[in-house]
Coordinates of C-alpha atoms in Angstrom, one line a residue:
X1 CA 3.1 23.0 30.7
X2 CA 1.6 19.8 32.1
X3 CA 2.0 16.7 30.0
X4 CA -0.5 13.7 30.3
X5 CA 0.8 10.4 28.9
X6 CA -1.8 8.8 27.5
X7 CA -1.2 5.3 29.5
X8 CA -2.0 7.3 32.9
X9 CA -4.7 5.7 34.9
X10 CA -7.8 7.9 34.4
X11 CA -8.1 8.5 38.5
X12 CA -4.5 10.2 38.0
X13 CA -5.1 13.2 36.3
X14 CA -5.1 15.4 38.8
X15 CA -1.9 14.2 39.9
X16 CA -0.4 14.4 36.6
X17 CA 1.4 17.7 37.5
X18 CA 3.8 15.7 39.6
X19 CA 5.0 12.9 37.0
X20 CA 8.5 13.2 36.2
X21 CA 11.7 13.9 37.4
X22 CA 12.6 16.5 39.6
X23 CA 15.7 18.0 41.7
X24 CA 16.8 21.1 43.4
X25 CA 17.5 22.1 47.0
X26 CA 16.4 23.4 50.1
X27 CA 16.7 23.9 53.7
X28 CA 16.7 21.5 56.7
X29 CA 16.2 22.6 60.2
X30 CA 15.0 21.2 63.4
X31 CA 15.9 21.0 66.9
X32 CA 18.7 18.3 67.9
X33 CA 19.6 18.8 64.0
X34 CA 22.3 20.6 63.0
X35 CA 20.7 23.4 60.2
X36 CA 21.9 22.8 56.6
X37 CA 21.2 23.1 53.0
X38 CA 20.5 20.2 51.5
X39 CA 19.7 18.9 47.8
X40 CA 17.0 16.3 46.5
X41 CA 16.1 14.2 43.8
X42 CA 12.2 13.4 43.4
X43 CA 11.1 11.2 41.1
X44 CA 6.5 10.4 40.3
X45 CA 6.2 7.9 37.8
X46 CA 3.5 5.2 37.0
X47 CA 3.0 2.4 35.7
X48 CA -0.8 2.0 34.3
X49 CA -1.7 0.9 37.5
X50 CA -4.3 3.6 39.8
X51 CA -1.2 5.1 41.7
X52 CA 1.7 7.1 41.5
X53 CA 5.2 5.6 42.7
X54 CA 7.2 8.5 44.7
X55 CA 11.3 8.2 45.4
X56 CA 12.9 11.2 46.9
X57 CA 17.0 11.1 47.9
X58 CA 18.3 14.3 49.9
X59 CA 21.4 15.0 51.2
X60 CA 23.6 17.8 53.1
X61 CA 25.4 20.4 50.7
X62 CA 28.4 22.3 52.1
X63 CA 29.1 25.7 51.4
X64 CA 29.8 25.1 47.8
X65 CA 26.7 23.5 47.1
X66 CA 28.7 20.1 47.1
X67 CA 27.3 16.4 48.5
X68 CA 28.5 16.0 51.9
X69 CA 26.2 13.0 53.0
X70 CA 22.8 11.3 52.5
X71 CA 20.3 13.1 54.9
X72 CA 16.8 11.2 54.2
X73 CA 15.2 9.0 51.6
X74 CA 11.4 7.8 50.8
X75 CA 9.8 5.9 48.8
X76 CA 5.8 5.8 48.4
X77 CA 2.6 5.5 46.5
X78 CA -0.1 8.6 46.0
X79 CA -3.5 7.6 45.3
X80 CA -6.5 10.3 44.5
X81 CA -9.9 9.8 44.4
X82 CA -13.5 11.4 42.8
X83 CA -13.8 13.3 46.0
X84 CA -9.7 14.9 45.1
X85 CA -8.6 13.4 48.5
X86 CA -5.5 12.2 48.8
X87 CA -3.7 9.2 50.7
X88 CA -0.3 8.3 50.5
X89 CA 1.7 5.4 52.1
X90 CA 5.1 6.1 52.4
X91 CA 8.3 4.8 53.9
X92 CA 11.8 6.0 55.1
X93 CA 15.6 4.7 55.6
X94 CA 15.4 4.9 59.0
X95 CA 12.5 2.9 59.7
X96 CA 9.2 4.9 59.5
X97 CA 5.9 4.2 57.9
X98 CA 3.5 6.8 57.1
X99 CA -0.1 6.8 55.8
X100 CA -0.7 10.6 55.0
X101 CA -4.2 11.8 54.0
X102 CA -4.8 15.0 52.2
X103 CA -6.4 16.8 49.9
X104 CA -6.0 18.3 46.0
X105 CA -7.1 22.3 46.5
X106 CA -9.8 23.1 44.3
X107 CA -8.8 24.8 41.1
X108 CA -5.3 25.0 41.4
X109 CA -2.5 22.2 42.0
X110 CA -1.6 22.0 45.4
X111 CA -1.3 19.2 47.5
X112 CA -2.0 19.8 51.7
X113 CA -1.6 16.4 53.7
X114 CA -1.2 15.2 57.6
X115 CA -0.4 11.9 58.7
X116 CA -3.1 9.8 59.5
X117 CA -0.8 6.6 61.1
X118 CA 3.0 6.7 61.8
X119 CA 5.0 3.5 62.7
X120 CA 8.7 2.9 63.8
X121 CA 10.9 0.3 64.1
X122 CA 13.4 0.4 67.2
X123 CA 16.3 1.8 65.5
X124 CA 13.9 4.7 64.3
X125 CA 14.5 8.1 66.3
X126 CA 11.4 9.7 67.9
X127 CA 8.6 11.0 65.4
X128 CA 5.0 11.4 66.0
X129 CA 3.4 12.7 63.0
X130 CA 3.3 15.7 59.9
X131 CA 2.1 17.9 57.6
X132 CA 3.5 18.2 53.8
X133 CA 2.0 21.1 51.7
X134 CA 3.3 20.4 47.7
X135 CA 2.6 22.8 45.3
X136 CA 3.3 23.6 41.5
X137 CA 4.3 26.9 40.8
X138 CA 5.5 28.2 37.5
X139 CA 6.5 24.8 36.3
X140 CA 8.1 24.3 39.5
X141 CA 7.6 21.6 42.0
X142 CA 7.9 23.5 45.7
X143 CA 7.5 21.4 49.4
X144 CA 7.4 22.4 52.9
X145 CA 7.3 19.3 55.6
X146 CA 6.4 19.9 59.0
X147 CA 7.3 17.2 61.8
X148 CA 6.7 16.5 65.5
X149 CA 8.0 14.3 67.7
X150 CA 7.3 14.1 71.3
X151 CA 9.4 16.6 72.5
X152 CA 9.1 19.2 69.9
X153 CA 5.5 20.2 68.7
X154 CA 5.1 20.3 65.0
X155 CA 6.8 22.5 63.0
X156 CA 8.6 23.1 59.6
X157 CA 11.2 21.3 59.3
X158 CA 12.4 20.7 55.7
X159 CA 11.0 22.8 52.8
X160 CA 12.7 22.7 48.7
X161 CA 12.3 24.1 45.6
X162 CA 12.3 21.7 42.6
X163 CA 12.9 22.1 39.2
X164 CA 11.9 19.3 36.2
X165 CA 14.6 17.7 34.8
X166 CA 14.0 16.6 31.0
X167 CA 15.6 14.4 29.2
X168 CA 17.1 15.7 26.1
X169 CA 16.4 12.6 24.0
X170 CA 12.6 13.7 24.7
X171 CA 13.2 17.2 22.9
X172 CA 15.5 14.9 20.2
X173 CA 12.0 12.9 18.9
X174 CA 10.3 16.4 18.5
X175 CA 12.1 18.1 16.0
X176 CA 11.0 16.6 12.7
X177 CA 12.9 17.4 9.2
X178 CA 16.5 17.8 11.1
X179 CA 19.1 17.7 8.5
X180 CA 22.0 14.8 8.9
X181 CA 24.8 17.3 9.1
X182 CA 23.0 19.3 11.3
X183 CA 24.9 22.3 10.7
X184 CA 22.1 23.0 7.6
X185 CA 19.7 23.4 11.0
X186 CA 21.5 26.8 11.7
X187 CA 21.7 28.5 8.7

């Protein structure tokens, strides 16, 4: 079920299947890469304000599903407007700036972008551009990213499945009429 908090921005709504936390895992893979498994935290939130703030933290899992090191990290902002297009500005550790636009598919939440402008500092490796398709399916949050760079044409590169993590204090201010031992609740 999508939730909208009543403080979202009107312009937001359609967006409002991202908010929240998320994390899962997923599967890395691109040439001059080594292929791995890799698990990510995404977090939408918002703060009133006509745009959504985006952090995502992945890294490498071994064999046992276990942290082995940080693999990439973003933080952004996602606008939409009447028209349902998209544009996102987003940076990463190692020294990229992206302006992606996209657009909300009609009638059903999923988000298709491409970048628009890329920029790199020095120490950034080589990258020339993207395409992200985000989509919610059966309360989950799934991703694919393509990347190119100028020695590989664009392809899939990264791609997760995402699950939303809820706070249990949430469920907590819900129940109404809980007894105080709380053992009364089961019987």
């Amino acid at each position: 079920m999508i939730e909208i908090p009543s403080d979202l921005h009107p312009d937001l709504v359609p967006l409002a299947f991202l908010l929240g936390n998320w994390e899962g895992a997923g599967v890395h893979d691109f040439p001059g890469a080594e292929k791995c498994n890799f698990g990510q935290e995404v977090t939408f939130g918002h703060d009133g304000r006509d745009f959504l703030e985006y952090t995502s933290h992945t890294w490498e899992l071994d064999a046992e599903g276990k942290k082995v090191r940080p693999l990439e990290s973003e933080k952004g902002f996602w606008r939409i407007d009447k028209e349902r297009k998209v544009e996102v500005v987003m940076v990463r550790q190692d020294g990229v700036v992206e302006v992606w636009y996209g657009e909300l598919a009609d009638q059903k939440p999923q988000i298709d972008l491409v970048t628009d402008a890329v920029a790199r500092t020095a120490a950034s490796g080589p990258y020339s551009g993207g395409k992200r398709l985000y989509g919610y399916v059966k309360s989950d949050l799934m991703w694919v990213g393509e990347k190119a760079t100028p020695e590989v044409e664009l392809r899939p590169y990264m791609s997760a499945h995402l699950k939303k993590v809820v706070d249990p204090s949430e469920w907590a201010k819900d129940l109404k009429d809980l007894p105080d031992d709380g053992i009364a609740f089961f019987k």
